[in-house]
XYZ file of C-alpha atoms in Angstrom:
767
model
C 99.589 133.113 139.045
C 96.510 132.623 141.186
C 93.072 132.788 139.638
C 90.708 135.630 140.591
C 88.516 135.050 143.600
C 84.981 133.760 143.296
C 81.801 135.665 144.150
C 80.064 133.344 146.562
C 76.462 132.815 147.581
C 76.664 131.354 151.085
C 73.930 128.895 151.996
C 73.235 129.362 155.689
C 71.018 127.516 158.135
C 72.157 129.404 161.203
C 74.255 126.404 162.214
C 77.952 126.537 163.081
C 79.183 124.748 159.948
C 77.513 126.929 157.320
C 78.678 130.134 159.053
C 82.200 128.818 159.629
C 82.405 127.896 155.938
C 82.020 131.590 155.111
C 85.236 132.286 157.017
C 87.021 129.766 154.793
C 85.581 131.415 151.677
C 87.232 134.657 152.753
C 90.395 132.850 153.884
C 90.793 131.478 150.358
C 90.474 134.872 148.703
C 86.812 134.764 147.703
C 84.060 137.343 148.251
C 80.698 136.491 149.801
C 78.109 138.522 147.910
C 74.877 137.074 149.300
C 73.426 134.862 152.008
C 70.762 132.316 151.051
C 68.380 130.526 153.392
C 65.408 128.215 153.035
C 62.826 128.241 155.800
C 59.636 126.302 156.617
C 56.522 127.510 154.779
C 55.064 130.532 156.532
C 51.784 129.924 158.412
C 48.552 131.473 157.274
C 47.114 134.517 159.012
C 46.755 133.683 162.696
C 46.871 135.558 165.976
C 50.362 136.724 166.925
C 50.879 134.233 169.778
C 49.887 131.207 167.673
C 52.023 132.402 164.748
C 55.001 132.932 167.070
C 54.665 129.411 168.447
C 54.453 127.842 164.988
C 57.446 129.812 163.717
C 59.504 128.333 166.532
C 58.710 124.771 165.499
C 61.327 122.681 163.721
C 60.513 121.259 160.286
C 61.515 117.610 159.885
C 63.608 118.069 156.740
C 66.074 115.550 155.335
C 68.062 118.369 153.717
C 67.860 121.573 155.725
C 68.312 122.674 159.340
C 65.279 124.749 160.242
C 65.434 125.018 164.022
C 65.863 128.675 164.989
C 64.790 129.859 161.548
C 63.115 132.956 163.023
C 66.610 134.280 163.891
C 67.913 134.072 160.311
C 66.900 137.645 159.282
C 69.391 139.011 161.828
C 72.356 137.611 159.890
C 71.958 140.299 157.233
C 72.682 142.952 159.853
C 75.230 140.912 161.804
C 77.357 140.134 158.734
C 76.542 143.122 156.551
C 75.718 140.856 153.602
C 72.368 140.864 151.758
C 70.102 137.958 152.715
C 67.735 136.132 150.387
C 65.151 133.709 151.753
C 62.525 131.372 150.326
C 60.183 128.709 151.718
C 60.970 125.004 151.546
C 58.492 123.486 149.132
C 57.830 119.781 148.747
C 59.213 116.835 150.653
C 62.142 114.442 150.421
C 60.933 112.621 147.296
C 64.334 111.314 146.193
C 65.913 109.918 149.368
C 68.754 108.092 147.634
C 72.229 108.837 148.908
C 73.215 110.441 145.593
C 70.794 112.909 144.014
C 69.782 112.084 140.466
C 67.833 115.022 139.055
C 68.797 115.590 135.422
C 67.287 116.973 132.275
C 66.788 113.595 130.607
C 64.123 112.244 132.909
C 60.655 111.336 131.730
C 57.796 113.767 132.224
C 56.476 111.816 135.203
C 59.908 111.528 136.759
C 60.562 115.220 136.167
C 57.315 116.114 137.910
C 58.256 113.959 140.877
C 61.725 115.487 141.003
C 60.268 118.985 140.950
C 58.363 118.127 144.136
C 61.572 117.269 145.993
C 62.569 119.747 148.699
C 66.022 120.023 147.113
C 64.475 121.850 144.169
C 63.527 124.746 146.460
C 67.113 125.902 145.982
C 66.621 126.494 142.253
C 64.283 129.526 142.337
C 66.137 130.999 145.323
C 69.570 130.838 143.704
C 68.135 131.906 140.341
C 66.718 135.034 141.978
C 70.074 135.835 143.555
C 71.867 135.357 140.232
C 69.394 137.708 138.587
C 70.046 140.399 141.205
C 73.807 139.734 141.436
C 74.887 138.577 137.951
C 78.550 138.244 138.934
C 77.737 135.589 141.571
C 79.475 132.421 140.377
C 79.838 130.082 143.370
C 77.839 128.630 146.249
C 79.138 127.419 149.614
C 77.686 124.979 152.142
C 78.794 123.402 155.405
C 78.655 119.687 154.541
C 81.261 117.656 156.446
C 80.365 114.006 155.839
C 76.873 114.117 154.350
C 76.987 112.838 150.782
C 73.212 113.306 150.790
C 73.511 117.066 151.293
C 76.638 117.602 149.212
C 75.408 115.844 146.058
C 72.136 117.774 146.105
C 73.855 121.118 146.349
C 76.324 120.089 143.631
C 73.463 119.024 141.376
C 71.693 122.367 141.697
C 74.941 124.321 141.418
C 75.858 122.479 138.231
C 72.541 123.296 136.602
C 72.984 126.975 137.460
C 76.631 127.218 136.454
C 77.831 127.839 140.018
C 81.066 126.489 141.501
C 80.203 124.420 144.613
C 82.386 124.989 147.691
C 82.475 122.592 150.648
C 85.457 123.664 152.729
C 84.596 121.335 155.594
C 84.203 118.200 153.453
C 85.942 115.231 155.120
C 87.411 117.743 157.581
C 87.738 115.079 160.249
C 90.113 113.095 157.995
C 92.454 116.015 157.283
C 95.771 116.677 159.070
C 95.302 118.506 162.355
C 98.698 119.172 163.873
C 97.472 121.792 166.378
C 94.993 119.411 168.026
C 96.289 115.907 167.232
C 94.701 114.115 170.185
C 91.300 115.755 170.479
C 88.015 114.479 169.083
C 86.704 118.000 168.468
C 89.276 119.502 166.116
C 86.783 121.503 164.062
C 85.240 122.977 167.209
C 88.739 123.838 168.443
C 89.383 125.661 165.175
C 86.160 127.616 165.646
C 87.064 128.493 169.231
C 90.518 129.696 168.187
C 89.028 132.509 166.092
C 86.287 133.582 168.481
C 83.242 131.814 167.069
C 80.190 131.419 169.296
C 77.776 128.581 168.480
C 75.037 127.565 170.911
C 73.276 124.196 171.075
C 69.679 124.899 170.122
C 68.509 121.292 169.715
C 69.577 118.039 171.374
C 68.578 114.722 169.807
C 70.991 112.184 171.244
C 70.664 109.830 174.169
C 73.864 111.392 175.486
C 72.389 114.907 175.707
C 69.458 116.411 177.601
C 67.892 119.805 178.348
C 70.934 120.774 180.376
C 72.939 120.820 177.149
C 70.772 123.455 175.498
C 72.335 126.864 174.877
C 75.815 125.631 175.721
C 78.567 127.206 173.586
C 80.325 124.369 171.718
C 83.142 126.703 170.644
C 83.871 128.346 173.986
C 87.470 129.236 174.776
C 87.652 127.098 177.912
C 86.691 123.876 176.102
C 84.455 122.689 178.960
C 81.437 122.082 176.732
C 83.500 120.113 174.221
C 84.844 117.883 176.952
C 81.315 117.300 178.262
C 80.168 116.473 174.740
C 82.940 113.911 174.369
C 82.060 112.314 177.674
C 78.344 112.196 176.831
C 78.870 110.831 173.317
C 81.454 108.275 174.329
C 78.719 106.105 175.825
C 76.863 105.928 172.526
C 79.372 106.415 169.697
C 82.786 105.165 170.732
C 84.054 104.241 167.258
C 82.931 107.420 165.530
C 83.257 109.747 168.484
C 84.609 112.662 166.481
C 81.609 112.797 164.165
C 79.219 112.529 167.109
C 80.981 115.361 168.947
C 80.519 117.516 165.835
C 76.820 116.596 165.659
C 77.224 114.960 162.252
C 74.667 112.262 163.039
C 72.035 114.767 164.158
C 73.087 114.452 167.819
C 72.599 118.198 168.208
C 72.138 121.365 166.168
C 73.530 124.817 166.790
C 72.881 128.501 166.245
C 75.867 130.722 165.417
C 75.809 134.063 167.237
C 79.259 135.587 166.809
C 82.615 135.280 165.112
C 85.692 137.225 163.994
C 85.155 140.871 163.175
C 86.294 140.691 159.554
C 82.980 138.879 158.925
C 80.789 139.580 161.949
C 80.074 143.316 162.082
C 77.678 142.795 165.012
C 76.865 139.871 167.278
C 73.470 138.309 167.918
C 72.208 138.356 171.499
C 69.352 136.352 173.010
C 68.443 137.254 176.582
C 67.763 134.424 179.035
C 64.234 135.716 179.525
C 63.575 135.343 175.801
C 64.445 131.642 175.683
C 62.327 128.634 176.536
C 62.624 124.845 176.323
C 60.381 122.358 174.557
C 60.364 118.604 174.310
C 59.550 116.900 171.023
C 59.399 113.394 172.480
C 61.774 110.518 172.024
C 64.494 112.305 173.947
C 64.525 115.312 171.597
C 64.441 118.794 173.118
C 65.106 122.267 171.774
C 65.276 125.919 172.733
C 62.579 128.346 171.702
C 63.512 131.951 171.054
C 60.957 134.717 171.392
C 63.223 137.496 170.225
C 66.845 138.326 169.549
C 68.810 141.396 168.548
C 72.082 142.506 166.990
C 74.456 144.562 169.134
C 77.789 146.231 168.303
C 80.872 144.134 168.971
C 83.127 145.023 171.879
C 86.483 146.697 171.377
C 89.182 144.158 170.551
C 86.824 141.606 169.012
C 87.954 142.580 165.535
C 91.591 141.568 165.961
C 91.217 138.183 164.208
C 92.334 138.365 160.573
C 91.398 136.070 157.651
C 94.879 134.517 157.684
C 94.223 133.393 161.277
C 91.625 130.902 160.030
C 93.439 127.567 160.135
C 93.690 125.715 156.862
C 94.596 122.024 157.068
C 98.169 121.231 156.120
C 98.562 120.346 152.456
C 100.115 116.936 153.189
C 99.282 114.314 155.786
C 102.161 113.510 158.125
C 102.897 110.200 156.409
C 103.096 111.821 152.975
C 105.198 114.710 154.265
C 107.621 112.169 155.701
C 107.691 110.206 152.442
C 108.390 113.380 150.451
C 111.285 114.333 152.695
C 112.697 110.818 152.435
C 112.653 110.602 148.645
C 114.063 114.097 148.176
C 117.000 113.482 150.500
C 120.171 114.461 148.665
C 121.594 110.964 148.563
C 118.476 109.531 146.907
C 118.151 111.943 143.959
C 120.845 110.957 141.511
C 120.884 111.440 137.771
C 122.756 109.105 135.511
C 123.417 109.540 131.839
C 120.926 107.701 129.683
C 120.872 107.284 125.937
C 118.928 109.971 124.118
C 115.357 109.464 123.023
C 114.400 108.229 119.606
C 111.602 109.800 117.583
C 108.209 108.242 118.253
C 107.365 105.283 116.064
C 103.621 105.167 115.376
C 101.800 102.122 116.639
C 100.741 99.927 113.708
C 97.047 99.907 112.961
C 95.257 97.600 115.384
C 91.807 96.091 115.473
C 89.225 98.628 116.532
C 86.659 97.967 119.238
C 87.918 94.503 120.127
C 85.936 93.028 123.000
C 86.449 90.535 125.804
C 83.918 89.443 128.387
C 83.343 87.216 131.374
C 80.305 86.727 133.582
C 80.919 89.943 135.525
C 82.195 92.471 133.046
C 82.979 93.346 129.486
C 85.703 95.447 127.898
C 85.604 97.318 124.614
C 89.113 98.354 123.655
C 90.965 100.541 121.171
C 87.933 102.223 119.619
C 89.017 104.686 116.943
C 87.270 106.535 114.121
C 89.832 108.069 111.735
C 87.302 107.681 108.927
C 85.081 110.299 110.647
C 87.494 113.108 109.842
C 90.894 114.476 110.670
C 89.945 116.517 113.741
C 89.452 115.184 117.265
C 85.875 116.408 117.623
C 84.715 114.501 114.562
C 86.582 111.365 115.628
C 85.036 111.473 119.114
C 81.602 111.697 117.502
C 82.535 108.654 115.442
C 83.737 106.769 118.520
C 80.500 107.627 120.318
C 78.435 106.301 117.412
C 80.477 103.095 117.244
C 80.092 102.578 120.973
C 76.327 102.964 120.768
C 76.240 100.460 117.896
C 78.296 97.986 119.926
C 75.859 98.220 122.830
C 72.889 97.825 120.493
C 74.362 94.745 118.851
C 75.056 93.115 122.222
C 71.551 93.797 123.482
C 72.771 94.141 127.059
C 73.988 97.067 129.113
C 74.361 100.682 127.987
C 76.753 103.569 128.441
C 75.340 103.946 131.967
C 77.050 100.637 132.787
C 80.547 101.858 131.885
C 82.635 102.029 135.060
C 86.059 102.996 133.725
C 87.330 104.724 130.589
C 90.789 105.249 129.138
C 91.101 108.129 126.677
C 94.283 108.404 124.586
C 94.736 111.671 122.683
C 97.315 112.618 120.104
C 97.506 116.093 121.636
C 96.153 117.626 124.838
C 94.795 120.507 122.774
C 92.136 118.022 121.681
C 90.919 117.550 125.264
C 88.084 120.109 125.041
C 86.508 118.885 121.769
C 86.810 115.294 122.994
C 85.181 116.136 126.313
C 82.296 117.986 124.691
C 81.112 114.800 123.000
C 82.208 112.452 125.781
C 79.972 114.151 128.356
C 76.893 113.424 126.220
C 77.395 109.680 126.733
C 76.418 109.832 130.409
C 73.227 111.171 131.948
C 73.186 109.557 135.380
C 74.997 110.499 138.588
C 78.421 108.959 139.149
C 79.785 108.703 135.579
C 82.706 106.310 135.043
C 86.140 106.938 136.494
C 88.587 107.968 133.785
C 92.236 108.423 132.912
C 93.234 110.692 130.023
C 96.729 111.042 128.555
C 98.236 112.268 125.298
C 100.402 109.780 123.405
C 101.583 112.078 120.621
C 102.807 110.394 117.465
C 102.900 107.007 119.192
C 99.234 106.632 118.209
C 98.498 104.957 114.864
C 98.692 107.301 111.899
C 95.504 109.284 111.338
C 94.150 108.492 114.810
C 93.516 111.528 117.023
C 91.667 109.655 119.793
C 91.628 106.040 120.945
C 89.223 105.013 123.713
C 88.705 101.872 125.794
C 85.840 101.072 128.145
C 85.174 98.680 131.034
C 81.507 97.734 131.476
C 79.983 96.163 134.584
C 77.267 93.592 133.779
C 75.858 93.419 137.302
C 72.938 95.173 138.941
C 73.406 98.936 138.946
C 72.181 99.431 142.497
C 75.094 97.330 143.780
C 77.686 99.738 142.375
C 79.057 102.541 144.482
C 80.330 105.821 143.143
C 82.325 108.700 144.577
C 81.911 111.924 142.643
C 82.879 114.982 144.690
C 82.408 118.117 142.601
C 82.902 120.681 145.378
C 86.133 122.472 146.109
C 87.487 121.545 149.518
C 90.768 120.790 151.280
C 90.303 117.044 150.793
C 91.015 116.177 147.132
C 90.505 117.928 143.786
C 86.941 118.463 142.667
C 85.908 116.392 139.659
C 83.974 118.970 137.702
C 84.133 116.978 134.482
C 82.105 113.955 133.376
C 83.981 111.440 135.505
C 83.914 110.176 139.087
C 86.817 109.879 141.490
C 86.008 106.187 141.897
C 83.502 103.469 140.996
C 83.241 100.269 143.062
C 81.737 97.099 141.563
C 81.162 93.651 143.117
C 83.669 90.916 142.356
C 80.812 88.449 141.877
C 77.810 89.128 139.694
C 74.784 90.537 141.546
C 76.368 89.997 144.954
C 76.917 92.941 147.329
C 80.462 94.214 147.697
C 80.306 93.561 151.426
C 79.649 89.868 150.698
C 81.829 89.108 147.683
C 84.389 91.861 147.806
C 84.729 94.579 145.213
C 87.016 96.210 142.687
C 87.562 99.958 143.001
C 88.345 101.762 139.739
C 89.988 105.078 140.609
C 90.384 107.951 138.180
C 93.751 109.392 137.257
C 94.957 111.908 139.848
C 97.017 114.982 139.012
C 98.611 117.286 141.622
C 96.029 120.035 141.860
C 95.757 121.844 145.175
C 92.175 120.965 146.209
C 91.304 124.423 147.540
C 92.529 126.446 144.557
C 92.438 123.787 141.811
C 95.883 125.023 140.741
C 99.313 123.386 140.765
C 101.279 124.264 143.912
C 104.973 125.102 144.006
C 107.387 123.948 146.679
C 109.113 127.303 147.088
C 112.440 125.458 147.039
C 115.260 125.595 144.517
C 116.078 121.919 144.027
C 115.677 120.577 140.502
C 113.126 117.974 141.594
C 111.499 119.789 144.533
C 108.391 120.823 142.593
C 108.091 117.417 140.943
C 108.507 115.729 144.325
C 105.700 117.831 145.806
C 103.493 117.144 142.789
C 104.147 113.404 142.879
C 103.437 113.264 146.621
C 100.312 115.422 146.508
C 98.724 113.511 143.634
C 99.561 110.194 145.312
C 97.882 111.520 148.465
C 94.788 112.250 146.360
C 94.815 108.607 145.261
C 95.189 107.459 148.868
C 92.405 109.686 150.207
C 90.024 108.464 147.543
C 91.107 104.905 148.286
C 90.404 105.346 151.981
C 87.042 106.985 151.307
C 86.055 103.986 149.172
C 87.403 101.470 151.724
C 90.237 100.165 149.528
C 92.193 97.544 151.464
C 94.858 96.782 148.885
C 96.163 98.117 145.590
C 96.279 95.446 142.900
C 98.634 97.606 140.887
C 99.469 101.194 140.058
C 100.672 103.302 137.154
C 102.517 106.610 137.351
C 102.076 108.473 134.057
C 104.929 110.936 133.501
C 104.852 113.804 131.014
C 107.562 113.793 128.344
C 111.019 114.849 129.494
C 114.616 114.114 128.549
C 115.758 110.588 129.312
C 117.965 111.379 132.306
C 115.256 113.399 134.037
C 112.457 110.962 133.210
C 114.463 108.109 134.701
C 115.020 110.085 137.913
C 111.345 111.034 138.079
C 110.393 107.386 137.619
C 112.692 106.409 140.486
C 111.187 109.089 142.743
C 107.685 107.859 141.923
C 108.676 104.277 142.761
C 110.223 105.320 146.071
C 107.079 107.236 147.037
C 104.916 104.246 146.151
C 107.100 101.894 148.159
C 107.162 104.249 151.149
C 103.381 104.500 151.269
C 102.848 100.758 150.839
C 104.949 99.833 153.854
C 103.157 98.318 156.816
C 103.002 100.466 159.942
C 102.991 98.174 162.952
C 101.040 100.568 165.138
C 98.299 100.784 162.511
C 98.038 97.004 162.346
C 97.355 96.916 166.071
C 94.440 99.359 165.892
C 91.033 97.952 166.642
C 88.917 97.758 163.482
C 85.637 96.419 164.847
C 82.605 98.048 163.295
C 80.544 100.289 165.515
C 77.076 99.259 166.632
C 75.396 102.613 166.144
C 72.675 103.721 168.543
C 69.448 104.938 166.947
C 70.320 108.420 168.140
C 73.525 108.324 166.122
C 71.865 108.200 162.732
C 69.607 110.915 161.403
C 67.008 109.702 158.887
C 69.209 106.654 158.156
C 71.419 108.722 155.886
C 74.686 108.401 157.778
C 77.842 107.416 155.886
C 79.223 103.880 155.982
C 80.681 103.413 159.495
C 84.071 102.459 158.058
C 84.436 105.795 156.267
C 82.685 108.097 158.743
C 84.575 107.491 161.956
C 87.567 108.745 163.843
C 89.649 105.673 162.920
C 91.119 106.180 159.449
C 90.768 103.324 156.964
C 94.141 101.584 156.831
C 95.726 101.477 153.402
C 97.396 99.110 152.790
C 95.497 96.819 155.140
C 97.847 93.889 155.698
C 95.204 92.007 157.660
C 93.584 91.299 154.283
C 96.760 89.952 152.712
C 98.123 86.424 152.563
C 100.936 84.880 150.598
C 101.005 82.026 148.102
C 104.817 81.958 148.214
C 105.933 79.523 150.892
C 109.334 81.088 151.446
C 108.514 84.765 151.842
C 106.409 87.102 153.937
C 103.421 88.884 152.371
C 104.972 92.225 153.221
C 108.068 91.434 151.124
C 106.021 91.271 147.914
C 105.504 94.859 146.809
C 102.370 95.939 145.020
C 103.579 96.392 141.424
C 103.988 99.909 140.082
C 105.298 101.052 136.730
C 106.158 104.523 135.542
C 105.281 105.199 131.916
C 106.267 108.260 129.936
C 103.659 109.759 127.614
C 103.557 112.897 125.503
C 101.475 115.075 127.851
C 98.983 115.002 130.717
C 95.861 117.059 131.536
C 96.542 120.720 132.340
C 100.232 120.217 131.521
C 100.728 118.191 134.688
C 104.048 116.434 135.186
C 102.551 113.297 136.798
C 99.251 111.417 136.995
C 98.650 108.404 139.257
C 96.088 105.705 138.527
C 95.389 102.450 140.370
C 92.957 99.573 140.793
C 91.985 98.684 144.350
C 90.132 95.897 146.100
C 87.811 96.145 149.083
C 86.174 93.695 151.494
C 88.186 90.805 150.084
C 91.242 88.828 151.152
C 94.182 88.928 148.742
C 96.838 86.244 148.215
C 100.099 87.464 146.703
C 102.899 85.705 144.914
C 105.571 86.188 142.307
C 105.411 83.681 139.462
C 108.576 82.017 138.256
C 109.607 82.306 134.627
C 112.439 80.880 132.560
C 113.303 84.343 131.231
C 115.178 86.353 133.916
C 114.155 89.614 132.241
C 110.456 88.794 132.592
C 108.819 89.176 135.984
C 105.256 88.247 136.965
C 103.225 89.331 139.996
C 99.948 87.619 140.875
C 97.189 88.827 143.209
C 94.432 86.294 143.791
C 90.956 87.072 145.104
C 88.246 84.483 145.710
C 87.227 84.250 142.054
C 89.617 86.525 140.186
C 93.332 86.581 139.482
C 95.313 89.670 138.546
C 98.663 89.440 136.807
C 101.176 92.197 136.203
C 103.884 91.122 133.762
C 107.076 93.070 133.175
C 108.972 92.501 129.933
C 112.567 93.685 129.976
C 114.181 94.881 126.787
C 116.123 91.652 126.390
C 112.813 89.715 126.468
C 111.962 90.568 122.896
C 113.588 90.333 119.509
C 113.336 92.828 116.658
C 110.921 95.033 118.613
C 108.013 92.584 118.435
C 106.415 91.324 121.615
C 104.061 88.704 120.172
C 106.172 85.606 120.717
C 107.030 86.518 124.301
C 103.384 87.233 125.135
C 102.370 83.902 123.613
C 104.870 82.087 125.827
C 103.700 83.826 129.001
C 100.032 83.374 128.144
C 100.633 79.677 127.617
C 102.399 79.394 130.973
C 99.588 81.236 132.781
C 96.830 79.446 130.851
C 95.047 82.722 130.105
C 92.162 82.870 127.676
C 92.100 86.376 126.278
C 88.500 85.968 125.147
C 87.453 85.928 128.802
C 90.259 88.055 130.228
C 90.745 91.778 130.477
C 94.247 92.716 129.404
C 96.081 96.000 128.967
C 99.463 96.250 127.264
C 101.748 99.263 127.750
C 104.309 99.430 124.935
C 107.556 101.398 124.979
C 108.521 103.375 121.889
C 109.589 101.044 119.096
C 107.856 97.972 120.550
C 104.796 96.637 118.765
C 102.380 93.751 118.760
C 100.695 92.351 115.687
C 98.169 90.079 117.367
C 96.027 92.284 119.574
C 94.204 89.435 121.391
C 91.395 91.740 122.519
C 93.825 93.629 124.742
C 93.751 97.346 125.332
C 96.931 98.934 123.984
C 98.613 102.046 125.416
C 101.646 103.219 123.403
C 104.228 105.044 125.551
C 107.492 106.869 124.976
C 109.248 104.835 127.675
C 108.485 102.470 130.571
C 110.477 102.242 133.789
C 110.736 99.543 136.440
C 111.371 99.945 140.147
C 115.145 99.951 139.858
C 115.246 102.571 137.139
C 115.451 99.950 134.389
C 113.961 100.770 131.010
C 111.263 98.212 130.144
C 110.026 97.032 126.764
C 106.436 96.505 127.890
C 104.108 95.861 130.804
C 100.940 93.795 130.578
C 98.163 93.570 133.162
C 95.624 90.751 133.016
C 92.407 90.301 134.989
C 91.242 86.692 134.758
C 87.951 85.492 136.238
C 87.920 81.910 137.455
């Protein structure tokens, strides 16, 4: 059952993207109840000619488009939606890529933040909410600008509004109607009758002759001219340049489909002029404009005609079809499940550290009370004490968290306390699962934390809180991904980095609901869910420039043994399909663009590797070598294990989680062992080794793993005091000597061939 539509406040600048986003609001079943616009401060009393000239001027704002602001009042009539306006107050005080205004700042910092131009949104949106109390969402036209998106999300969060960014990462989404063009978004606009005129040109590839051209015309002539002009200056990120994402040009929307546009805006040629602002910048001036009734036949476009990107990329659609082929989905009888055996009590808050990072594992607080809320308070207090006793770092330095619950019904009380631990933008990435009665007796919550000891400014976070078509919004206190340098206080680009990615469940990004396949096969819905959530992982990986996965985990919600085994096999086949090397991708040119000064507006452009027409390759086999002398790197698969737990967030059937590496070469090998039922994978970076160790059921005796771990640790020469280890234990398997390792008790663990495993251990060892 779909959720009721939202009541949206649409932020508009007059530009093509903010107006086109309104069409997607309607396309997705939402209602636009108000338009909101910020304009330059009004001039003082002056003669009419001088005031007219000043109102035409463009304000040099980091955040808002202001060119053509004197036309904005006409949108109320053209769209038939009430318009609210307010002046832009202040300047760009906080020019960091991610906006950091929060309620915990000092008085001085709060005063400085209040002077930021972003804060002009607060009184405007507050006024709209007062007049329209049922307004509960806000939309904007951000495509690639993290600067703009994070500021709108920050304000929306403080006002309790759901942020919508339908065009976010639009250039990276599947576009089957226009696969070979560099102007897909403009083609989508043209297909539904949008009219958007260039009102300002600020690129070396454009001049006065470009002004007032319609970028969404039916004939496509302007788009082809834009491509030709931009190709000389932005070859490697041509698509973004053609869309004007680097400030190459700005537009004014004048018309669109009749279900939104009740009238169109007309500017006569005699009422337009041209001005030069120096440095190759020119813009149109508009003396007056008017709304006129639309012609007969212009209202034929319907909301369902607005193109929504396909749910799955071509490669994931192909992988889904492959794994669901009839001859690949086979159930075999498997012994029934045994009741969960509680994990024996283990040492709480054990810690391991090296020069780069620190882990605090298995923190519990059963003594705080029997309910989850009280225990999370106790865990929070213990964590604060641990930080105080160490004298270094704080909760703001946590980059990844694992939360184990006894029951998913405890998610809300846990989260209420958890959110209070973090006050800064980009909280840690997180995975949350319920382990049921596999947790130690009396324990409702067990938490483990990874802390980065390096300089905070060298970390990179991805925390998209807006609904879009790209990947699910993270509205909770966790980021999609956090990237940290491999070497202490050395930039990721120099030393390489580790990318901690949050657990991904199969929510449809636009609706934030679980999709259904519409098919009748027993595993069709699960197959879609597994593929969609893996695509989320991949898109986040590409956005954070992941070159290689060091390992992955597919968490599966409890099911009967035959079905869980089949689901595990499907997950493995999907993982293997997406980790294959595509020869044509390997041959693509990956040289970084040398961006012209015209291509970057205010220096706030995204990293060239993520904001370009060429998609980040994942896996990137150019980064991979092989330490095995008798095998090719591509024959060593990135290890994946499927683990069955009691339940997953929102009753999901699967959750993917992985650790990636970026900007670093990786050497792969499989390590020999005397036990044929034990298998070891090694991934070696410049100063770090990662081991994934699979223990088959015949590897252990009497359900205890200690002796086998001791043997492997001795062979690998690991020092657990300076290593970061995680042990996944199948039901009935235990360890008595924790060795500072994080422990995750599972109902069952499955290898790539559908074999039931006793345990899996991952080890990160700094050299």
